[in-house]
mmCIF file of C-alpha atoms in Angstrom:
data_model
loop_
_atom_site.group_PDB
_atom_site.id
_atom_site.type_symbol
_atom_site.label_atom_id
_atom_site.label_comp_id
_atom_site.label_asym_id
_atom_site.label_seq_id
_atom_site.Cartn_x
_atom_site.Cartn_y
_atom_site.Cartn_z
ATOM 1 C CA UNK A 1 -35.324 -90.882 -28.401
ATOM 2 C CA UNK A 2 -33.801 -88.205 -30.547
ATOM 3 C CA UNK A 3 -37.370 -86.418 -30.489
ATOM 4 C CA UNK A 4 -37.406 -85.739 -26.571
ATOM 5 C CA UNK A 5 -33.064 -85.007 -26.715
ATOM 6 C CA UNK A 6 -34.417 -82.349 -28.856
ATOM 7 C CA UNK A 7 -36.875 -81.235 -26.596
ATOM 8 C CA UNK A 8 -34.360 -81.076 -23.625
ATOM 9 C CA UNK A 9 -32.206 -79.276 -25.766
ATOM 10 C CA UNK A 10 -34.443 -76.848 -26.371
ATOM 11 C CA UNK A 11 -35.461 -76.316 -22.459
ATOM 12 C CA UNK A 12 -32.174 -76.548 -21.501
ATOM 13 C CA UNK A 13 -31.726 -73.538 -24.213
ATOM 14 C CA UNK A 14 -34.932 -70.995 -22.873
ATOM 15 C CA UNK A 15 -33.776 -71.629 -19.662
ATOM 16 C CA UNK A 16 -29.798 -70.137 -20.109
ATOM 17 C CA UNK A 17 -31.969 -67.376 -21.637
ATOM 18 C CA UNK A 18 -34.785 -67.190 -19.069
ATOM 19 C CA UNK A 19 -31.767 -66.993 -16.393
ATOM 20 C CA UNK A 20 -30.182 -64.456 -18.484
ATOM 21 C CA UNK A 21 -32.570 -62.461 -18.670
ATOM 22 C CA UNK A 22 -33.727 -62.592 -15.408
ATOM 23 C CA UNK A 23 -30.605 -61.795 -13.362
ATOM 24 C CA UNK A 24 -29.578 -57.930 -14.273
ATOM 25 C CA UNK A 25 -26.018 -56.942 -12.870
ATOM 26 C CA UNK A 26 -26.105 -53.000 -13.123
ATOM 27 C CA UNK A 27 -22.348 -51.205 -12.651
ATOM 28 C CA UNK A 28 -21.790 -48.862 -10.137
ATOM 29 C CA UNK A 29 -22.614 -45.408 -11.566
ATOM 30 C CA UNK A 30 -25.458 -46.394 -14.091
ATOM 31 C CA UNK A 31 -29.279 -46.883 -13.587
ATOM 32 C CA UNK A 32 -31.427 -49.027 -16.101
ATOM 33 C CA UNK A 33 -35.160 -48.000 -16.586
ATOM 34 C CA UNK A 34 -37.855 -51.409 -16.241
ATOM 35 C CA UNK A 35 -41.043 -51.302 -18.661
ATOM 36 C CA UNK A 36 -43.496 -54.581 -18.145
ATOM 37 C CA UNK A 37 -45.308 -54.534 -21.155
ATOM 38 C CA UNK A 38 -44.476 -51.351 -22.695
ATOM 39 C CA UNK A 39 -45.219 -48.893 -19.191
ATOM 40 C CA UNK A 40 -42.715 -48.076 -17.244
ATOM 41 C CA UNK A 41 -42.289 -50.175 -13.942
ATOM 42 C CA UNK A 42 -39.314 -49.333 -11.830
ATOM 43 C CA UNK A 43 -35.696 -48.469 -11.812
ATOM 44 C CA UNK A 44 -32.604 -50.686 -11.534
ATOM 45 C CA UNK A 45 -30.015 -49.467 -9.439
ATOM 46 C CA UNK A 46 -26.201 -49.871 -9.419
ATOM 47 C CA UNK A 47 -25.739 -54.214 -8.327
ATOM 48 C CA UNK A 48 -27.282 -57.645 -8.758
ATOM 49 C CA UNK A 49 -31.407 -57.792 -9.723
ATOM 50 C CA UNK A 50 -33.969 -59.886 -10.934
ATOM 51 C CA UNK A 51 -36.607 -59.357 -13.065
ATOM 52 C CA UNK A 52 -39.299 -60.950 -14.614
ATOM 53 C CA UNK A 53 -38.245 -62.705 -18.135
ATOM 54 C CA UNK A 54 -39.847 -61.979 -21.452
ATOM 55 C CA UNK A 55 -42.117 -59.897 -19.308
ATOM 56 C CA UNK A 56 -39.683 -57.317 -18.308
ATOM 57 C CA UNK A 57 -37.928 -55.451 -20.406
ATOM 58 C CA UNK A 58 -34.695 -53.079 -20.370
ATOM 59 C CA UNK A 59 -35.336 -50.081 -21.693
ATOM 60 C CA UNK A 60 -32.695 -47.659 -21.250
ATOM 61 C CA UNK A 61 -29.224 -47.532 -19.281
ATOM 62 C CA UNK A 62 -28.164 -44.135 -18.250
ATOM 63 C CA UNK A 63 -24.693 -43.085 -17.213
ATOM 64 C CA UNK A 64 -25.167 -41.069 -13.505
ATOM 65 C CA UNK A 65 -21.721 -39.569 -14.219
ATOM 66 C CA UNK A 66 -21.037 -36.240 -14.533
ATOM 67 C CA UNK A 67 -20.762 -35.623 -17.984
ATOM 68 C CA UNK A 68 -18.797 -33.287 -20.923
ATOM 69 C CA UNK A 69 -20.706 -32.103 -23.798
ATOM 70 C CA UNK A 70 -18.296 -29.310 -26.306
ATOM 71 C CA UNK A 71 -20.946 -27.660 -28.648
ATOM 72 C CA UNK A 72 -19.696 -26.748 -32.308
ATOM 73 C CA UNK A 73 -19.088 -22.634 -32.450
ATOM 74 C CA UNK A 74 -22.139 -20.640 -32.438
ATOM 75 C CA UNK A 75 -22.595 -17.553 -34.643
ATOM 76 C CA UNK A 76 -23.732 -14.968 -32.445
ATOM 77 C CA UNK A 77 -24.893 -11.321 -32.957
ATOM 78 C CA UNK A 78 -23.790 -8.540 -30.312
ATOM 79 C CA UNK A 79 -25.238 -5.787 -29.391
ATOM 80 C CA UNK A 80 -23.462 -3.417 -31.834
ATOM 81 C CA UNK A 81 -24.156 -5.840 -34.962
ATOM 82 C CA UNK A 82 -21.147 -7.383 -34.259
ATOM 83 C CA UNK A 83 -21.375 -11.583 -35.223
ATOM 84 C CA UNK A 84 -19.444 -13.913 -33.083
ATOM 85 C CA UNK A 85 -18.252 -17.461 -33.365
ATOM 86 C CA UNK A 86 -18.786 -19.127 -28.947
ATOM 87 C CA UNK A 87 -17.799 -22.232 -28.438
ATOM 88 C CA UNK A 88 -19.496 -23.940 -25.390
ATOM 89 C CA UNK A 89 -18.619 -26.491 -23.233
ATOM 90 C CA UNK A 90 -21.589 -27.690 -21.008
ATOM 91 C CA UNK A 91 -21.005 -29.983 -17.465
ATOM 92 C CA UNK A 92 -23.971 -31.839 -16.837
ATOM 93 C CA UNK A 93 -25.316 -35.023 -14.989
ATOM 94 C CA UNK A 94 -28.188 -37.009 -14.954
ATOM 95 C CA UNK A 95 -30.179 -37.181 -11.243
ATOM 96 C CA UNK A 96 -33.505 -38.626 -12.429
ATOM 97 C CA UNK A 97 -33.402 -41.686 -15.129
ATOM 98 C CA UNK A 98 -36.995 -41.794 -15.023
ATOM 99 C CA UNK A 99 -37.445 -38.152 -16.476
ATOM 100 C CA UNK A 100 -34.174 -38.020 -18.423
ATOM 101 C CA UNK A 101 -35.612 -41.204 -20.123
ATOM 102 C CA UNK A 102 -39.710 -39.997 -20.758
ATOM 103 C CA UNK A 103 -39.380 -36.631 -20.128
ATOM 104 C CA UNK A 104 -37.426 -35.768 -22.919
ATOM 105 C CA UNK A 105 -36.421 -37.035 -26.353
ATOM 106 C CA UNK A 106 -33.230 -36.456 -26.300
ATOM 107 C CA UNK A 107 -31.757 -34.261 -23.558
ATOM 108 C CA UNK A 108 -28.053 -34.073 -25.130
ATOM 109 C CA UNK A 109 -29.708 -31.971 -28.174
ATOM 110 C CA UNK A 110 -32.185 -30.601 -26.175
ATOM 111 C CA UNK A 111 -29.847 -29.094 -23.815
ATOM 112 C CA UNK A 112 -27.824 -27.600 -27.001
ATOM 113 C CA UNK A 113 -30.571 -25.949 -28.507
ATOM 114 C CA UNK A 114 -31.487 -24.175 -25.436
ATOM 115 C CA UNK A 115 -27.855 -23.116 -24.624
ATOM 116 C CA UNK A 116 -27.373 -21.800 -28.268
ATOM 117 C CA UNK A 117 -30.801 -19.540 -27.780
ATOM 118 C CA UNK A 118 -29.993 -18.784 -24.121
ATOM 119 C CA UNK A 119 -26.579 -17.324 -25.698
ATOM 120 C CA UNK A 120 -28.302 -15.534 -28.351
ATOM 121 C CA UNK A 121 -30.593 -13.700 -25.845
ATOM 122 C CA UNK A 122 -27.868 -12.939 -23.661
ATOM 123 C CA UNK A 123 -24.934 -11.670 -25.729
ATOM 124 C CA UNK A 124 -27.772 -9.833 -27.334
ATOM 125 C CA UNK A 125 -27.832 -7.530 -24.885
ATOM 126 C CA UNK A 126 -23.790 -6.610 -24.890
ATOM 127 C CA UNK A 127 -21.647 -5.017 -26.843
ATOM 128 C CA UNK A 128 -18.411 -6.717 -28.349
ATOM 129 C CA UNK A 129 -15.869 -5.048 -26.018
ATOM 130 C CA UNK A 130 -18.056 -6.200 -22.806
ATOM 131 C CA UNK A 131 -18.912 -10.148 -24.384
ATOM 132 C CA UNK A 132 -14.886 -10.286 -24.547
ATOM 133 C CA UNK A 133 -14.229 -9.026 -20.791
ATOM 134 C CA UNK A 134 -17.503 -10.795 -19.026
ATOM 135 C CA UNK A 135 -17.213 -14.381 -19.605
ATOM 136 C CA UNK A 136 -18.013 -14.844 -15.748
ATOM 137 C CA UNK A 137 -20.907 -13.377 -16.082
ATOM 138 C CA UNK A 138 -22.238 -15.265 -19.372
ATOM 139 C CA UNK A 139 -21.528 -18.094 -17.535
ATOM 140 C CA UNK A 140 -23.100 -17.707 -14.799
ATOM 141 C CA UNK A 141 -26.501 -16.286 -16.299
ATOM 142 C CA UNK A 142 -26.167 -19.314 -18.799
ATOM 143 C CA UNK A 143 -25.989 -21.498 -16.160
ATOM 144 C CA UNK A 144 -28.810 -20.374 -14.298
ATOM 145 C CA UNK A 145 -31.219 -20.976 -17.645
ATOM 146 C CA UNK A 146 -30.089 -24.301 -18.259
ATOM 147 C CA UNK A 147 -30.699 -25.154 -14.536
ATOM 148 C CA UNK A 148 -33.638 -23.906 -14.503
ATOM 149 C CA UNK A 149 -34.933 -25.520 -17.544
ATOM 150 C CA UNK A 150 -33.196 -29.038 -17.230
ATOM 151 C CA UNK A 151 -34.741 -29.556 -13.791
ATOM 152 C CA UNK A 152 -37.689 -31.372 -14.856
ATOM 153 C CA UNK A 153 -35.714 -33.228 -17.346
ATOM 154 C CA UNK A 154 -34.098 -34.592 -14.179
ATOM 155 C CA UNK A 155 -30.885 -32.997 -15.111
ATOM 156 C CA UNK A 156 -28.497 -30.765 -13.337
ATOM 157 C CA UNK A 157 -25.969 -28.505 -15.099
ATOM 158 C CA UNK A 158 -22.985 -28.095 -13.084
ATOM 159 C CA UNK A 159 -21.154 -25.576 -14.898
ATOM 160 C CA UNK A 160 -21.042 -23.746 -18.277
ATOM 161 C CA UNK A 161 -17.762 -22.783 -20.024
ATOM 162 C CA UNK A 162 -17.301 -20.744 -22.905
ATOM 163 C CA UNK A 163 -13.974 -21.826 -24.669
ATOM 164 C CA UNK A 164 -13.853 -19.134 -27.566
ATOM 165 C CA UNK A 165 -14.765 -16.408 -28.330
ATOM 166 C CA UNK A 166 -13.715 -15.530 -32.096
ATOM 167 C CA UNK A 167 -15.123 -12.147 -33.474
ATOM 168 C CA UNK A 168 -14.939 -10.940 -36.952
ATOM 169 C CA UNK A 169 -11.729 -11.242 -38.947
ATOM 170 C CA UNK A 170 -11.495 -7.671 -39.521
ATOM 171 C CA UNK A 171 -12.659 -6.682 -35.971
ATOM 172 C CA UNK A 172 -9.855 -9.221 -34.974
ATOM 173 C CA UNK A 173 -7.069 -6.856 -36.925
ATOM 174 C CA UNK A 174 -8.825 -3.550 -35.644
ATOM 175 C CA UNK A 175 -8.003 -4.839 -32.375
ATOM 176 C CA UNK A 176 -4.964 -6.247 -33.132
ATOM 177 C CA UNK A 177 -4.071 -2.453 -34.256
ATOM 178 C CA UNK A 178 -5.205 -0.954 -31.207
ATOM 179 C CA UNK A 179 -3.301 -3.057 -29.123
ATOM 180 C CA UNK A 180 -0.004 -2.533 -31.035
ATOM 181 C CA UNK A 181 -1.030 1.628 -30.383
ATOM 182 C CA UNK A 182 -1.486 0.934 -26.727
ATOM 183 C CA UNK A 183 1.543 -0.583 -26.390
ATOM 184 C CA UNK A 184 3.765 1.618 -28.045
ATOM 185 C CA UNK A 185 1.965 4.492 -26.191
ATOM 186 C CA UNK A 186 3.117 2.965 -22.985
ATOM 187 C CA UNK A 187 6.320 2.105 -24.367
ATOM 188 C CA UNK A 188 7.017 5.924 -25.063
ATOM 189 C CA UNK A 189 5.258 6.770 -21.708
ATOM 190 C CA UNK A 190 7.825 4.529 -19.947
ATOM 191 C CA UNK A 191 10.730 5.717 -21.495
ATOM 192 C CA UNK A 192 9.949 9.522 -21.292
ATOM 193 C CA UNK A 193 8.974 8.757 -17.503
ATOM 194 C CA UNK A 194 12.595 7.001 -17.578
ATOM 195 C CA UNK A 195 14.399 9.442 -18.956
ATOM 196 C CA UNK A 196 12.905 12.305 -16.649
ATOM 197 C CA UNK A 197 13.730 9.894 -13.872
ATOM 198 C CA UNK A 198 17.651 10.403 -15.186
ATOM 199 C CA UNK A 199 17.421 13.634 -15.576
ATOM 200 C CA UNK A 200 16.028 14.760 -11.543
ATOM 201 C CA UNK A 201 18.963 11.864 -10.798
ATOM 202 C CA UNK A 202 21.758 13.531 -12.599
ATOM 203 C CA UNK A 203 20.421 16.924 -11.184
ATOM 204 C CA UNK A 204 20.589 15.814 -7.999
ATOM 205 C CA UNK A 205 23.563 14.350 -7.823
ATOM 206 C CA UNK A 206 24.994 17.867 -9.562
ATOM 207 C CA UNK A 207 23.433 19.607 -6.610
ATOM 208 C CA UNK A 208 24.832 17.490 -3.673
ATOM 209 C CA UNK A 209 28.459 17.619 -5.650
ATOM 210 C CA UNK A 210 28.464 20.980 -5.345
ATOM 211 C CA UNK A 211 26.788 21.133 -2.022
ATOM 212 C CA UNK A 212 29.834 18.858 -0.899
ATOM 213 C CA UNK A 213 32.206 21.172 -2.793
ATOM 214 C CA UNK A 214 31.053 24.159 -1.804
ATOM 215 C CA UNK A 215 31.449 22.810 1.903
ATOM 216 C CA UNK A 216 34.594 21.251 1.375
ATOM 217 C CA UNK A 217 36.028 24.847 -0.011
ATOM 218 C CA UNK A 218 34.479 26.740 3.071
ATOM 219 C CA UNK A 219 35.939 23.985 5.565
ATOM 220 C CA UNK A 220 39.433 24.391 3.528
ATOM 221 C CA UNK A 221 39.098 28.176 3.734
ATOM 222 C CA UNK A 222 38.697 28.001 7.222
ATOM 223 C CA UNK A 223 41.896 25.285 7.865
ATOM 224 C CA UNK A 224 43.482 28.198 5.835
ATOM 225 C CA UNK A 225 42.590 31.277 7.456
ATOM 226 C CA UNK A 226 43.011 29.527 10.831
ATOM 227 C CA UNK A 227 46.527 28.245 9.584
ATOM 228 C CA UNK A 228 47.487 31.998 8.201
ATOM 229 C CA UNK A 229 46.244 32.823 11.632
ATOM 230 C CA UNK A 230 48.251 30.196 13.776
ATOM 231 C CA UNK A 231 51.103 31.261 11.329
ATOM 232 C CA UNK A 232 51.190 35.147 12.292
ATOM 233 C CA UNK A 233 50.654 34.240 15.699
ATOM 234 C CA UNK A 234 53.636 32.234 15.635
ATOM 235 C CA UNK A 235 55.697 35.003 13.806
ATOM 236 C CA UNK A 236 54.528 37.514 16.222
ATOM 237 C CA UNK A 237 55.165 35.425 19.405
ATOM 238 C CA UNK A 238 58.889 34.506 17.830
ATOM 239 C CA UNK A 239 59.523 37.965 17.556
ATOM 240 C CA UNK A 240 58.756 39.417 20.755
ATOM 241 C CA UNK A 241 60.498 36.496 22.327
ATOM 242 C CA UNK A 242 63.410 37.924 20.603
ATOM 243 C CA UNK A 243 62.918 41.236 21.319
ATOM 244 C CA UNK A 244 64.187 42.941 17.762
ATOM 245 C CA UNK A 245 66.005 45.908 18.054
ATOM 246 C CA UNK A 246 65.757 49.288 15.366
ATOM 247 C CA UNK A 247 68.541 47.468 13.567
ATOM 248 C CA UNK A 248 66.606 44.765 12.414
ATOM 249 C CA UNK A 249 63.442 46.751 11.859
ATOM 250 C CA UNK A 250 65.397 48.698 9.663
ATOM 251 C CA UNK A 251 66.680 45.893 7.693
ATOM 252 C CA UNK A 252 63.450 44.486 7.006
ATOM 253 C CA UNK A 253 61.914 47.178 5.957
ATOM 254 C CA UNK A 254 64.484 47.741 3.473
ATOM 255 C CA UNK A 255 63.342 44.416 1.996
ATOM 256 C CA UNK A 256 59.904 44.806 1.946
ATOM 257 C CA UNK A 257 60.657 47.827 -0.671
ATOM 258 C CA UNK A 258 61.153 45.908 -3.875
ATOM 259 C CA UNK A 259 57.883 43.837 -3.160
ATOM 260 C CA UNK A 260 56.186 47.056 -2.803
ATOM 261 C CA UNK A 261 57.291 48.232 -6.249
ATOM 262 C CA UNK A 262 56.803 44.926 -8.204
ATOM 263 C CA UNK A 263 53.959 45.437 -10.904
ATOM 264 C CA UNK A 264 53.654 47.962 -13.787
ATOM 265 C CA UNK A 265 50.441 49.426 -12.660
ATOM 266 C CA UNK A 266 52.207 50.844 -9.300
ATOM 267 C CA UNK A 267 52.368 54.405 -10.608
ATOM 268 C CA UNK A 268 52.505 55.861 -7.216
ATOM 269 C CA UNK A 269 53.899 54.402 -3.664
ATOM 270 C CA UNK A 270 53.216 55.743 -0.507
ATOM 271 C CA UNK A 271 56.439 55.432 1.837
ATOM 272 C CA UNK A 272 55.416 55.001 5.358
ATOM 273 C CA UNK A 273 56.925 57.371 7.865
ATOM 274 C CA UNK A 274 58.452 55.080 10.051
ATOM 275 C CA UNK A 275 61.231 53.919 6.431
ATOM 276 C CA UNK A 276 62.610 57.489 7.477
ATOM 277 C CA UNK A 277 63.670 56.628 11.028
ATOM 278 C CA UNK A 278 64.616 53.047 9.849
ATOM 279 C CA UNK A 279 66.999 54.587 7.086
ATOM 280 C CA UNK A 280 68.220 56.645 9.979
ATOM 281 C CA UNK A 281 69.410 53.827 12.451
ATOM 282 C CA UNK A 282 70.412 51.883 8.964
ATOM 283 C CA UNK A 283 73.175 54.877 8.193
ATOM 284 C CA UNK A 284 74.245 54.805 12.214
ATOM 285 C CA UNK A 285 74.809 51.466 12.000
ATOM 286 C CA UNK A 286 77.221 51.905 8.911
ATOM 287 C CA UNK A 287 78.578 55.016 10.201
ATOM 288 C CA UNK A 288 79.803 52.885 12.882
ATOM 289 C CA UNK A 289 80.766 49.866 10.885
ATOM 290 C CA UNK A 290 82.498 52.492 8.410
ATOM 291 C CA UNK A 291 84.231 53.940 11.966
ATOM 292 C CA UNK A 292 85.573 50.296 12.895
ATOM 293 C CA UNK A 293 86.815 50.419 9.213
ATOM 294 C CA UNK A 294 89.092 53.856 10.220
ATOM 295 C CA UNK A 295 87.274 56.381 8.225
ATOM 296 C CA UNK A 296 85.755 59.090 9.532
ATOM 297 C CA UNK A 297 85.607 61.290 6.615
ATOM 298 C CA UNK A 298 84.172 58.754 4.435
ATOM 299 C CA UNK A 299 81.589 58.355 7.066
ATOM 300 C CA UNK A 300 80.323 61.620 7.181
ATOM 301 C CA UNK A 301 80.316 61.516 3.374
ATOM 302 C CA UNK A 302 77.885 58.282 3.873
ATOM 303 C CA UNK A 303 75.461 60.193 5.797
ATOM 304 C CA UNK A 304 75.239 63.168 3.722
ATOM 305 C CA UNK A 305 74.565 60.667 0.785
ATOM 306 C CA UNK A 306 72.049 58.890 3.060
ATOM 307 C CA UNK A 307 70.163 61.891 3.805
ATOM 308 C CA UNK A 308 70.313 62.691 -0.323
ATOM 309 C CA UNK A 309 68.867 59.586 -1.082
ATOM 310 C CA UNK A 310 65.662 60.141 1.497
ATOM 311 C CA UNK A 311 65.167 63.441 0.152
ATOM 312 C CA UNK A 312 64.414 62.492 -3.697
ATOM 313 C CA UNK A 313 61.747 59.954 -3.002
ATOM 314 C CA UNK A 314 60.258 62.831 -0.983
ATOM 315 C CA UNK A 315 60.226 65.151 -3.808
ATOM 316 C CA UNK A 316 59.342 62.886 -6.158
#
């Protein structure tokens, strides 16, 4: 009995395995490539399959994902014999299993050593300055070649991105340099433009102060002249309402004499004609207070020293 237990055993055993191998569950995502005897039979997709056992074999199980490949930095040579360290970072994903599996060793080092000559050829043809300012466009001619090319691998590259760009060490401080220059040139721009700025301000504001000033003395000049105006108006309305007689005349004149005088460059004074008559009805007028007083003599003696003081300033 222990001969045919062993036997069962053993069937029992090849067929877990038989079962095993016959029911494939594939995730979602992935594809697994069938070869029957070494040639390539079909595809497994994504869910539950059977296949033959110890006939059909798995072969390879590819990851449909989109998928991120960084590249180690590249030296490059520019244009102007410049060398530069890229660093790439390629997006790529597999649409084919068949041809990503036989059409191509292996496409993750093939599709490096085309994107490091692809980069060669095309930062060939630029300088530094212009490989530092047109990543776009790397990108997007790198991406065309790599399309192109990985087509029949039954890959498609989705994008291309060039993390770093790293030129020379003493290019790097050259530029570093001209950067500092360029900043302290607009630096000095901006303040000079500043300070100009100030200066049309402040002038401005000098010219509408005196503007204002200038107006605000005219427009007080003319509250004064029209005030001076008002003011003899006034005087000369006052006195013709009070009809002054010579008397009075007389008397002011007589004050306006010492204000004539003031000054030490008055050499010569003109008297006006019309002091003469005033003097005159000044001495009537104390002739007759002098009268009221009960002198006549000493009024006759006050008009003949009247008429002597009138004389001298004429001769004079």
């Amino acid at each position: 009995m222990e001969p045919v237990i062993i036997v069962l055993i053993i069937l029992v055993v090849l067929v877990f395995i038989a079962l095993i191998k016959t029911i494939q569950v594939i995730p979602q995502a992935s594809a697994a490539i069938v070869e029957r005897f070494g040639r390539y039979t079909r595809t497994l997709n994504a869910g539950l399959n059977i296949v033959v056992p110890f006939i059909d074999t798995i072969r390879n199980r590819i990851d449909l994902r989109e998928q991120v490949v960084p590249f180690p930095p590249q030296p490059v040579i520019t244009q102007d014999n410049l060398v530069v360290n890229i660093d790439t970072v390629i997006y790529y994903q597999v649409t084919d299993a068949r041809a990503a599996t036989y059409e191509v060793a292996s496409y993750i080092q093939a599709i490096e050593q085309l994107t490091v000559t692809t980069l060669r050829n095309i930062i060939g043809g630029m300088d530094l300055e212009r490989t530092l300012t047109s990543r776009e466009e790397i990108n997007a001619a790198l991406r065309g070649v790599l399309d192109e090319a990985t087509g029949k691998w039954g890959i498609r590259v989705n994008r291309v991105e060039l993390k770093a760009i790293e030129p020379p060490t003493s290019i790097q401080d050259s530029m570093e340099k001209q950067m500092r220059a360029d900043r302290d040139k607009r630096a000095a721009i901006l303040q000079a433009e500043g300070v100009r700025q100030s200066e049309i301000l402040r002038a401005e504001g000098e010219k509408q102060s005196q503007i204002l000033r200038a107006e605000g003395e005219a427009k007080a000049a003319a509250l004064r002249a029209e005030g001076e105006a008002q003011a003899v108006r006034t005087v000369f309305e006052a006195i013709h309402a009070g009809d002054p007689d010579q008397k009075l005349l007389s008397y002011q004149y007589l004050q306006m004499l010492p204000k004539i005088a003031e000054g030490d460059a008055n050499k010569l004074w003109i008297v006006p004609s019309e002091i003469g008559d005033a003097l005159k009805g000044l001495s009537g007028a104390m002739g007759n207070f002098g009268g009221l007083g009960g002198g006549g003599q000493s009024g006759g003696n006050g008009n003949s020293g009247a008429t002597e003081r009138r004389e001298k300033p004429s001769i004079d």
